[in-house]
Short mmCIF file of C-alpha atoms in Angstrom, two decimals:
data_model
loop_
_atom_site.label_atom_id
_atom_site.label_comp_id
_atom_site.label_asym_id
_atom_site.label_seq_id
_atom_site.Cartn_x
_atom_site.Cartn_y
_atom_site.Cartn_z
CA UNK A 15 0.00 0.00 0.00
CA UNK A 16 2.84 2.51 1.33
CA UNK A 17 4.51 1.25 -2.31
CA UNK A 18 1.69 2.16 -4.65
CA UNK A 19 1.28 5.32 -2.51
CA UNK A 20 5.09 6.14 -3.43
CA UNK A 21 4.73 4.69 -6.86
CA UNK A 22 1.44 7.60 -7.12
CA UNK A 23 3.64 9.94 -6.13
CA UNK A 24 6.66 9.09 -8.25
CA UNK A 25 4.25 9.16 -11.58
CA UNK A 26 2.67 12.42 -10.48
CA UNK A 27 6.33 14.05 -9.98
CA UNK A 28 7.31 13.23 -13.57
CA UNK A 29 3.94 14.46 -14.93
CA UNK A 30 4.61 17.68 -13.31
CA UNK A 31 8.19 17.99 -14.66
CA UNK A 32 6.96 16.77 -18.00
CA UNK A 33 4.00 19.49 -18.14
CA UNK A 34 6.55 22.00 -16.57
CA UNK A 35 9.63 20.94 -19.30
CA UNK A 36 6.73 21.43 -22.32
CA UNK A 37 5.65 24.31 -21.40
CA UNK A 38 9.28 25.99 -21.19
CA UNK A 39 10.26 24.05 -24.31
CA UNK A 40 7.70 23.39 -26.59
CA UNK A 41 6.50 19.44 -27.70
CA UNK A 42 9.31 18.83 -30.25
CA UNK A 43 12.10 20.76 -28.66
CA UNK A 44 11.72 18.65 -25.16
CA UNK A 45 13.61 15.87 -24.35
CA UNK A 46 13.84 12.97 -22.11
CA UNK A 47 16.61 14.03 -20.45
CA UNK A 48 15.10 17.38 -19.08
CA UNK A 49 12.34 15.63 -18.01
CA UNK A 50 14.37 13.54 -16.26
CA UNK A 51 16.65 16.09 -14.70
CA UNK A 52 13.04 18.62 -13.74
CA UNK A 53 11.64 15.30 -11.79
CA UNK A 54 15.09 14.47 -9.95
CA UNK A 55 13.68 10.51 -10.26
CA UNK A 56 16.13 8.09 -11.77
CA UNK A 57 15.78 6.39 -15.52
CA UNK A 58 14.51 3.35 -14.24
CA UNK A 59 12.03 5.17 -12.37
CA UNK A 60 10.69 7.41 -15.48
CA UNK A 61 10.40 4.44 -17.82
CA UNK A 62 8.53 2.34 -15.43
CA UNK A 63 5.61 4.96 -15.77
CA UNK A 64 6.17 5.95 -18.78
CA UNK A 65 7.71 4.18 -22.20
CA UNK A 66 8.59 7.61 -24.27
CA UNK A 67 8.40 11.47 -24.80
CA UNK A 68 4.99 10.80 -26.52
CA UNK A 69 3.77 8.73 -23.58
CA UNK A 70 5.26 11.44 -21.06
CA UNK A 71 2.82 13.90 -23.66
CA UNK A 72 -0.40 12.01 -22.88
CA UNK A 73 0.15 11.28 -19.09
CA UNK A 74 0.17 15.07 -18.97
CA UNK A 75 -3.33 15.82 -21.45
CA UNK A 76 -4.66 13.19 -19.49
CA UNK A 77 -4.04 14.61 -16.30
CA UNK A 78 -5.68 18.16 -17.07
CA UNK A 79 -9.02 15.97 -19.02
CA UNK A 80 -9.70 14.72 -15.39
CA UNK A 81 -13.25 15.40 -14.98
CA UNK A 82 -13.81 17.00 -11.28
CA UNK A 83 -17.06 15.79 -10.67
CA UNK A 84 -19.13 18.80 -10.04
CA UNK A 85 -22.45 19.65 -7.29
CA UNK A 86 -25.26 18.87 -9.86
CA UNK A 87 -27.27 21.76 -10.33
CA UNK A 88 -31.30 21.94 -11.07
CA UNK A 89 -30.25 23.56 -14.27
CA UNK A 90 -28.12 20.93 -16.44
CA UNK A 91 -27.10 24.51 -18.25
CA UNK A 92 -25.62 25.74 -15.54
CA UNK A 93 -23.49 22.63 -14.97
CA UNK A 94 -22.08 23.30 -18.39
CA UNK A 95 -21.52 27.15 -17.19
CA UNK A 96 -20.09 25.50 -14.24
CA UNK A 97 -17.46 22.89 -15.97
CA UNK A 98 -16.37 25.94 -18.64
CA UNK A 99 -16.22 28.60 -15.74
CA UNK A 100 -14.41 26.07 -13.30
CA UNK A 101 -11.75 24.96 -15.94
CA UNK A 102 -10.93 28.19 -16.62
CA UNK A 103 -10.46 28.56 -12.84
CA UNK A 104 -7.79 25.79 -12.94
CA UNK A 105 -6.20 26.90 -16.04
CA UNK A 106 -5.80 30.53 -14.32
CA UNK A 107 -3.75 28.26 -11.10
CA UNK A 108 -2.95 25.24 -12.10
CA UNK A 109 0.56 24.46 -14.05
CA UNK A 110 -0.57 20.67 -15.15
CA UNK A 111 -3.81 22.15 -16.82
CA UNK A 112 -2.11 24.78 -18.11
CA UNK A 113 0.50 22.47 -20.07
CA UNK A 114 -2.13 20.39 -21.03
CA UNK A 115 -4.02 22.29 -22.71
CA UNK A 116 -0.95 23.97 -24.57
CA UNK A 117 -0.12 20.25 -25.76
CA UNK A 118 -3.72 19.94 -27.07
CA UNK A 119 -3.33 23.08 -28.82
CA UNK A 120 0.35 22.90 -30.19
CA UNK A 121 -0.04 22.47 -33.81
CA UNK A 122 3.31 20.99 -34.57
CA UNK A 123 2.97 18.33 -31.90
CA UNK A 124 1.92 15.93 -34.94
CA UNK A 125 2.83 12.73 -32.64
CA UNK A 126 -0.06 13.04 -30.24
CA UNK A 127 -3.86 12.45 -30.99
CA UNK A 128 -4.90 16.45 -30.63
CA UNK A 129 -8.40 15.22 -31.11
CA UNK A 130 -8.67 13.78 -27.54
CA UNK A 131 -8.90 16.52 -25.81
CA UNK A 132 -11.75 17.95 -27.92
CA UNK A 133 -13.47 14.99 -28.06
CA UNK A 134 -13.77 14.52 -24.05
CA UNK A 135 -14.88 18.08 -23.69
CA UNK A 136 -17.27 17.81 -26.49
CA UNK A 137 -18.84 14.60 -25.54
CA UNK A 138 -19.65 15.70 -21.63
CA UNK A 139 -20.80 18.88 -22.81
CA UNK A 140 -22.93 17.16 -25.30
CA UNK A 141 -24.21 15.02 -22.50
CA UNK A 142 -25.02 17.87 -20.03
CA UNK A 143 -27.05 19.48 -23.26
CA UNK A 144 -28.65 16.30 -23.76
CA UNK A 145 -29.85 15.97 -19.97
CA UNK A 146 -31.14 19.60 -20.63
CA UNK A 147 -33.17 19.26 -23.27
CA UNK A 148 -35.11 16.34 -22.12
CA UNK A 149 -36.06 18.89 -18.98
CA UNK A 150 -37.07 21.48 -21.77
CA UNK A 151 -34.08 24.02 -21.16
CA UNK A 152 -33.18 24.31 -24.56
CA UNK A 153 -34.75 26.36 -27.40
CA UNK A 154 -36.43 23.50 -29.69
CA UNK A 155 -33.66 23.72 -33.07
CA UNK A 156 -30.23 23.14 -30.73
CA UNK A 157 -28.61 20.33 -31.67
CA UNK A 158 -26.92 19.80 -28.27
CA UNK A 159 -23.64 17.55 -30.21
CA UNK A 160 -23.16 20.51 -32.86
CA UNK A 161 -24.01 23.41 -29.82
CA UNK A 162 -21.27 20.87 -27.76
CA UNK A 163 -18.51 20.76 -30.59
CA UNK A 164 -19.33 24.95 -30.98
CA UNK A 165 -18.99 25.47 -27.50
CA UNK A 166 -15.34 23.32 -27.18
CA UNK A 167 -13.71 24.90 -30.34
CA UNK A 168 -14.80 28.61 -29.10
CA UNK A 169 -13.37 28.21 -25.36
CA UNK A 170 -10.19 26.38 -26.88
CA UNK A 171 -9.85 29.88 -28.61
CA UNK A 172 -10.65 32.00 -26.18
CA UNK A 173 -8.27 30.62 -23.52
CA UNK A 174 -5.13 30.52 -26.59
CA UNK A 175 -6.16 34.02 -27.38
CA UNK A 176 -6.57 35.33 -23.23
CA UNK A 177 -2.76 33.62 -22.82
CA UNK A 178 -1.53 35.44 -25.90
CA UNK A 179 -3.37 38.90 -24.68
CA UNK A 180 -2.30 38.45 -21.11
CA UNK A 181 -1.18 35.47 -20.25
CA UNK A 182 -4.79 34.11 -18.53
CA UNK A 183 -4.99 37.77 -16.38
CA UNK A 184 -8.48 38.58 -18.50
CA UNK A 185 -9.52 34.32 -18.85
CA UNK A 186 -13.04 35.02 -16.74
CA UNK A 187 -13.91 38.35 -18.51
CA UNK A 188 -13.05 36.38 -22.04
CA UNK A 189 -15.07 32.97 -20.96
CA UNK A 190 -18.08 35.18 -19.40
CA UNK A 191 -18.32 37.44 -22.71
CA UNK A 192 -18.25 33.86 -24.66
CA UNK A 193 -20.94 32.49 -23.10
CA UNK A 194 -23.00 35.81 -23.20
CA UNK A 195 -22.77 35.63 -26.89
CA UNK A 196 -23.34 31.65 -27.10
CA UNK A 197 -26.38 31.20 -24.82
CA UNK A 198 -29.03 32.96 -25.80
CA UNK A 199 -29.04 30.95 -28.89
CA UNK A 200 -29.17 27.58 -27.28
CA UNK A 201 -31.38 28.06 -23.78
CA UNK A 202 -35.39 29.30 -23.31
CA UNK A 203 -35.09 33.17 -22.53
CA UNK A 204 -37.13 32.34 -18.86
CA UNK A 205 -33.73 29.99 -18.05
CA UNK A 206 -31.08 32.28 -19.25
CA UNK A 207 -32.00 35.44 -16.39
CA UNK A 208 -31.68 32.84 -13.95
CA UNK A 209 -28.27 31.61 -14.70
CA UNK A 210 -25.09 32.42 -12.69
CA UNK A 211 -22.56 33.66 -15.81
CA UNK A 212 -20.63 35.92 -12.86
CA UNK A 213 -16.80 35.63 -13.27
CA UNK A 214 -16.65 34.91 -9.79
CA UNK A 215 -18.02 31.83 -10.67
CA UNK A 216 -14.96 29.52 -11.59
CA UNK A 217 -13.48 29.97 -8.15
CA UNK A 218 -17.00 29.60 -6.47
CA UNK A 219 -17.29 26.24 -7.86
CA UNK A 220 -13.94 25.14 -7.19
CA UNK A 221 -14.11 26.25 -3.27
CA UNK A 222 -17.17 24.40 -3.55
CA UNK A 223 -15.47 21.13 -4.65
CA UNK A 224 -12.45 21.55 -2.31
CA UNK A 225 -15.01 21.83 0.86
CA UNK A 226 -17.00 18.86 -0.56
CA UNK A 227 -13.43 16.41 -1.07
CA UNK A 228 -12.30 17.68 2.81
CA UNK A 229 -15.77 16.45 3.69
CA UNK A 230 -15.05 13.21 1.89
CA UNK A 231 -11.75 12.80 3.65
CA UNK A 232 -12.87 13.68 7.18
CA UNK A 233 -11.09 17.09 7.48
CA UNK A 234 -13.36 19.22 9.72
CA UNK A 235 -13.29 22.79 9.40
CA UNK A 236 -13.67 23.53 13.07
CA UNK B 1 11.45 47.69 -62.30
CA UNK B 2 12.15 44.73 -63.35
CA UNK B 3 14.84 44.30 -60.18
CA UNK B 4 12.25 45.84 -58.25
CA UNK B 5 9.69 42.48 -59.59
CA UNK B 6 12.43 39.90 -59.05
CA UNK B 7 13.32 41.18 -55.69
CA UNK B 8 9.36 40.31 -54.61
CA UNK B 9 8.85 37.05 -56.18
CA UNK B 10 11.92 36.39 -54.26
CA UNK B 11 10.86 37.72 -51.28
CA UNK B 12 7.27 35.63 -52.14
CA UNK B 13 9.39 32.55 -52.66
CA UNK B 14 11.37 32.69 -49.69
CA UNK B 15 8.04 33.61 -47.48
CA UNK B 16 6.19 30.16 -49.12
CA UNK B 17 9.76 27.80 -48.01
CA UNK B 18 9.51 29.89 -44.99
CA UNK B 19 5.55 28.72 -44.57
CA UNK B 20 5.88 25.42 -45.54
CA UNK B 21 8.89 24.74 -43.15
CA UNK B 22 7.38 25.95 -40.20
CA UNK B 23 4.30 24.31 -40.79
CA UNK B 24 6.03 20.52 -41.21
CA UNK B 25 8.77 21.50 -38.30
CA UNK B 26 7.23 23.57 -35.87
CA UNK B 27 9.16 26.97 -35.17
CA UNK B 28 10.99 26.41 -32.43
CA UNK B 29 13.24 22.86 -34.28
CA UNK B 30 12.86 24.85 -38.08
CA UNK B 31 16.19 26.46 -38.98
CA UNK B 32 16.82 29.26 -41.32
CA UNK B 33 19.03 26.70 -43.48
CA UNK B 34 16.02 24.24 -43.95
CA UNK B 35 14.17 27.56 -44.98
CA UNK B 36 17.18 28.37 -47.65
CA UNK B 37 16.89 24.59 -48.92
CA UNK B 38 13.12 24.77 -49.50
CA UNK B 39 13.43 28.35 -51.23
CA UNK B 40 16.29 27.25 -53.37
CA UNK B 41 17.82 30.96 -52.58
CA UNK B 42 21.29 31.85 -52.01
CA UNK B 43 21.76 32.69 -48.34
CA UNK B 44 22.91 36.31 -49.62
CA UNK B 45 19.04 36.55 -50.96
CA UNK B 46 17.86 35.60 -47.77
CA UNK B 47 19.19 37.76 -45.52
CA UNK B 48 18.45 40.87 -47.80
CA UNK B 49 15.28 40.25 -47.26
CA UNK B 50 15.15 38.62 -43.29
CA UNK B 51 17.62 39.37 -40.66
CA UNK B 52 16.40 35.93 -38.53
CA UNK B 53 14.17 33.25 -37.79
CA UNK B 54 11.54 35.24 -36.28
CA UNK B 55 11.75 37.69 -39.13
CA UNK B 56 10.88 35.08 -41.25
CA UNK B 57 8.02 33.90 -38.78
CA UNK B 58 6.46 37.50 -38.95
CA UNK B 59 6.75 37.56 -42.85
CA UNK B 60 4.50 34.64 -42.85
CA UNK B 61 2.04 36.05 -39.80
CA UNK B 62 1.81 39.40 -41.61
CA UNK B 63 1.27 37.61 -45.40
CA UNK B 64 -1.28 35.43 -44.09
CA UNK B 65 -2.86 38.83 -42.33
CA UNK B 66 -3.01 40.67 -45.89
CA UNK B 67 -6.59 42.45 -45.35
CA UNK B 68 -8.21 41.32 -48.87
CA UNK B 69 -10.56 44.06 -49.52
CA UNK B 70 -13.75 43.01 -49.82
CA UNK B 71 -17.38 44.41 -51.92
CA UNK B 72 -19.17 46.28 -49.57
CA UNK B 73 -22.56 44.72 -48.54
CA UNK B 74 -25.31 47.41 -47.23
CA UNK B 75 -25.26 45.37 -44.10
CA UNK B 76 -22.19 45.32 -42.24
CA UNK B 77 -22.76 42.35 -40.47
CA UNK B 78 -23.04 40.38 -43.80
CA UNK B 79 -19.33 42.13 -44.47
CA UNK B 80 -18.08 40.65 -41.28
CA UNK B 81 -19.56 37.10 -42.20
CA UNK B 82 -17.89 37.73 -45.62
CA UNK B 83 -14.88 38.59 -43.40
CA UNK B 84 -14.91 35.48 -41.59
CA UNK B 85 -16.41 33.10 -44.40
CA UNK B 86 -13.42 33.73 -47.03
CA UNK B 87 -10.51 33.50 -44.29
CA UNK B 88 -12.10 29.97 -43.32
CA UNK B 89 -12.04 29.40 -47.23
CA UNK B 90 -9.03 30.73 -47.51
CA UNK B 91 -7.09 28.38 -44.37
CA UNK B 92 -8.82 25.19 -46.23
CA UNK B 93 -7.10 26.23 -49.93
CA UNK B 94 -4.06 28.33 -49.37
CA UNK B 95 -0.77 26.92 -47.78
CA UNK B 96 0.29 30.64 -46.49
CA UNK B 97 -2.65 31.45 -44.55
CA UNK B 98 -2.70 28.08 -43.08
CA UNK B 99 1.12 28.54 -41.42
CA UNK B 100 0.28 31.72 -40.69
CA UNK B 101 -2.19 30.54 -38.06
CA UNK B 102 -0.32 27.85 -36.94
CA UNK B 103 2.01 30.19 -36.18
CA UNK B 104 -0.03 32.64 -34.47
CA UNK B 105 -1.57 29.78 -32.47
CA UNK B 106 1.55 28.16 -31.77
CA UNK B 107 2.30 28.35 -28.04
CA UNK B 108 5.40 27.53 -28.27
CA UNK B 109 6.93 30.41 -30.04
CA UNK B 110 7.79 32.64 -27.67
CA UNK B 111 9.90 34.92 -29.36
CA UNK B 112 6.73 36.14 -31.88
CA UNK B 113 4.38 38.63 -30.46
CA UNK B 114 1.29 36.34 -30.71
CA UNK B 115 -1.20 39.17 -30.08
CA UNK B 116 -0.53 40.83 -33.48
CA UNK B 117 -2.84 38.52 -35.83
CA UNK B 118 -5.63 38.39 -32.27
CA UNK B 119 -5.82 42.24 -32.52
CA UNK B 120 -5.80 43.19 -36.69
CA UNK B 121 -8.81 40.75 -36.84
CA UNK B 122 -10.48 41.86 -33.63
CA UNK B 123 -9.41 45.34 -35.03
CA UNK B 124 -11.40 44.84 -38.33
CA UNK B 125 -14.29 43.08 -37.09
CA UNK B 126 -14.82 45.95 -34.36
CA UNK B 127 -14.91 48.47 -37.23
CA UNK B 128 -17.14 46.69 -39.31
CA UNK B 129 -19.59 46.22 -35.87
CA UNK B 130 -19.32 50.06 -35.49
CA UNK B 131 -20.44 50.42 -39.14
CA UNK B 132 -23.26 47.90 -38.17
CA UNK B 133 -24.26 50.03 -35.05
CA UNK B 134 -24.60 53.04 -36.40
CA UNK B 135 -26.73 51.96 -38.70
CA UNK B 136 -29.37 50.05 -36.56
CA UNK B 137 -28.24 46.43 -36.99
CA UNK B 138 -27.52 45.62 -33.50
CA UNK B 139 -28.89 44.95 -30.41
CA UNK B 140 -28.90 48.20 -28.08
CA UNK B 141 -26.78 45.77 -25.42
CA UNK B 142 -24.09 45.13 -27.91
CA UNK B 143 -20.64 46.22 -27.10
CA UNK B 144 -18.27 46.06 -30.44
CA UNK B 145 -15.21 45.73 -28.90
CA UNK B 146 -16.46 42.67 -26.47
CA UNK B 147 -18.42 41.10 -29.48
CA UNK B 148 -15.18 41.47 -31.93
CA UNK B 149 -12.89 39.54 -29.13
CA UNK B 150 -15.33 36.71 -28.68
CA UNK B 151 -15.73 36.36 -32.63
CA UNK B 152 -12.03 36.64 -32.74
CA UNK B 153 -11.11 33.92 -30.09
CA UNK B 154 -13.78 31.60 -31.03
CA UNK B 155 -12.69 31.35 -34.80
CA UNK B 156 -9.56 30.81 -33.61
CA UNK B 157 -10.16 27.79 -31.80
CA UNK B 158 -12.99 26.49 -34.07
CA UNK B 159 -10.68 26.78 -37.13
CA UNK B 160 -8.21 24.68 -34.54
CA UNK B 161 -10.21 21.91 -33.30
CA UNK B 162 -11.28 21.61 -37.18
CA UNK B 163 -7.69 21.30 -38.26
CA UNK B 164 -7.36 18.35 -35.00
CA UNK B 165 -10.52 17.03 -36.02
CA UNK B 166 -10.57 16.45 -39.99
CA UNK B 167 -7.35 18.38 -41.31
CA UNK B 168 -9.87 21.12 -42.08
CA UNK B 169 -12.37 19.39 -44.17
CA UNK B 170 -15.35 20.31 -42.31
CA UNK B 171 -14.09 24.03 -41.37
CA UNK B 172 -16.83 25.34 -43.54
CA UNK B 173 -19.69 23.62 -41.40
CA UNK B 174 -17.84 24.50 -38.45
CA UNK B 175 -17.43 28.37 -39.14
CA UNK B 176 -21.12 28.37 -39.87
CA UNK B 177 -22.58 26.42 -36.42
CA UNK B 178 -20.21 29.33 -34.43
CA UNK B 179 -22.42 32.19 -36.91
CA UNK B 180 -25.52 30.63 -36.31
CA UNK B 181 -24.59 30.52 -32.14
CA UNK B 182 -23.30 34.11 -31.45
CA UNK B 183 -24.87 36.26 -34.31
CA UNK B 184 -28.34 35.80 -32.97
CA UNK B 185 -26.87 37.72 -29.04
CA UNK B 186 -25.43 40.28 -31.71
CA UNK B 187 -28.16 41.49 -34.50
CA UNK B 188 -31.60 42.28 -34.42
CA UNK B 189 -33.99 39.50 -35.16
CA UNK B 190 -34.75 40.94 -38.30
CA UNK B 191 -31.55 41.10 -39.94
CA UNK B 192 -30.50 37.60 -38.78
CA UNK B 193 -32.74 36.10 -41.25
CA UNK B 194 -31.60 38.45 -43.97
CA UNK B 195 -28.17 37.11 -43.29
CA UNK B 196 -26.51 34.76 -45.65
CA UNK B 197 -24.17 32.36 -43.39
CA UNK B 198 -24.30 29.40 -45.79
CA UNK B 199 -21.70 26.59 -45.51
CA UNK B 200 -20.59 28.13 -49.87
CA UNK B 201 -20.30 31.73 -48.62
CA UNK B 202 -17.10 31.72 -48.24
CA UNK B 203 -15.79 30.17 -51.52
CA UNK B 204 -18.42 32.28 -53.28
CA UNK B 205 -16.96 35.45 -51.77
CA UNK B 206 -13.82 34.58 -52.88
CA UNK B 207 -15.22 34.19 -56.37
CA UNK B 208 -16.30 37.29 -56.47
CA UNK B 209 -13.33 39.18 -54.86
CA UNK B 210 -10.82 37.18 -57.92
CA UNK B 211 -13.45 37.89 -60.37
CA UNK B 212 -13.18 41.82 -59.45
CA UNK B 213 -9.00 41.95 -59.47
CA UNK B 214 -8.98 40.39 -63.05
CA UNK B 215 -11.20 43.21 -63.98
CA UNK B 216 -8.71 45.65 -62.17
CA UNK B 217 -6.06 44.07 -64.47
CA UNK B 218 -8.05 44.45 -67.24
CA UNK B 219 -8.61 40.87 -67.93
CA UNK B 220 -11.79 39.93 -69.90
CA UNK B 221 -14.02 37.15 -69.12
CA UNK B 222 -15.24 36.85 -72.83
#
């Protein structure tokens, strides 16, 4: 137990080198080596987890893809609101999202499957959309999988062109405006007054899910 | 004169090796003497025209940038569809314009100043929305500047995920579904239906704008 604990610890200290090194260095510029050197683990140690720079490449999408499982909401629209607005949050703070998502949007990376990414992101938006239209939140043309795959390519942009504009400082403001402009055209005009498109939100959510995981592990708050 | 011509299909030729070599190597691993291989120029030819790498990278950002000046339409919107229609049909059929966004969207390349393509386009399309304004397209709540950036951002990363997704081929439908999503939170009801934002707009457009520079060069259609 105290083994695979060390062995969970080992393989998330090499993502975090490997997200770190990618970042600095771009996909086809970064080598083994630096990896190696970023982690401080030995050889042996990297290639148990992980076979080659490609694998060291999708530990590291993978890793930012986790779906946080989210407080469901009444509204399955605001759930969507909530995923966008709460990844943004972690791309704002969190390094291994960050890199992530740079990977999935590096052009040049031609080893990796780019499509990945957008496919997970499409697919769970497409289910959330789904779940809403069967409780008549949607306006009756969306197709929630095209609305989904709209949705996905738009934020991708958004967050590559907040990062180029200033570096992430103006990500809420950018993700907020975007979903202004998105949905109205997708959810009943009654719904979209009474959902929470605040740039507060991202962080809102994500103190939400921290204070819901201490619950989980017993931590008290006293 | 005739120096003066050689000296730009040079330039041209150099700018296209430039292109294609970023686009197969990434920026960061191309080098300037892959770029003088492709472009079959002497290195004296080169760097008359490019002091360095990142010369060369802007070259291709600011080619791919070229404004093509488009018919007016007596809506303004329609001219920013246009706008956005014949750049997608452009990035599916001309091997400039596609490195030039790679470029732009490439993370990696640090030394570029990334914001430069982000701003001429949000630039343009917050004229043209101006244009729209003032003459009663829009909806009172409408702020051009916001509504440029989240048109901007979102082609971006729609044009993206379609280059992950299918190399392109279904940019057109793509580009269309992102229309059809924001235009409605942007124009008054009326006008949206006026709107052409069919899936053949773009190559149509293009048509049109070729059609009107061979009459400039006083080529006849007989």
């Amino acid at each position: 137990m105290a083994m695979q604990d060390r062995a969970i610890r080992t393989r998330r200290k090499i993502l975090s080198a490997a997200a770190e090194v990618f970042e600095s260095r771009g996909y086809r510029s970064a080598t083994i080596s630096e990896v190696l050197n970023a982690a401080g683990v030995t050889k042996g140690a990297l290639y148990f987890h992980f076979q080659s720079k490609e694998d060291l490449a999708q530990g590291v999408l993978s890793a930012q893809d986790q779906v946080i499982s989210l407080p469901e909401r009444p509204s399955k629209v605001q759930e969507l609101v909530d995923v966008v607005m709460l990844h943004a949050h972690r791309l704002q703070t969190d390094p291994m999202v960050r890199a992530g998502v740079r990977l999935a949007m590096d052009q040049t990376s031609h080893g990796l499957d780019r499509r990945t990414p957008f496919l997970k992101w499409s697919t769970l938006a497409s289910q959330l959309l789904e779940q809403a239209r069967a409780q008549g939140e949607l306006l009756p043309h969306v197709v929630p999988e095209e609305t989904a795959d709209v949705l996905t390519g738009a934020f991708a942009g958004v967050q590559s062109m907040s990062h180029a504009m200033s570096d992430y400082d103006d990500l809420m403001q950018r993700s907020c405006a975007l979903l202004r402009h998105i949905l109205p055209s997708v959810v009943t005009p009654s719904l979209i007054t009474a959902l929470d498109l605040s740039e507060t939100r991202g962080a809102r959510v994500f103190a939400e899910v921290q204070a819901s995981l201490d619950e989980v592990a017993g931590v008290t708050v006293a």
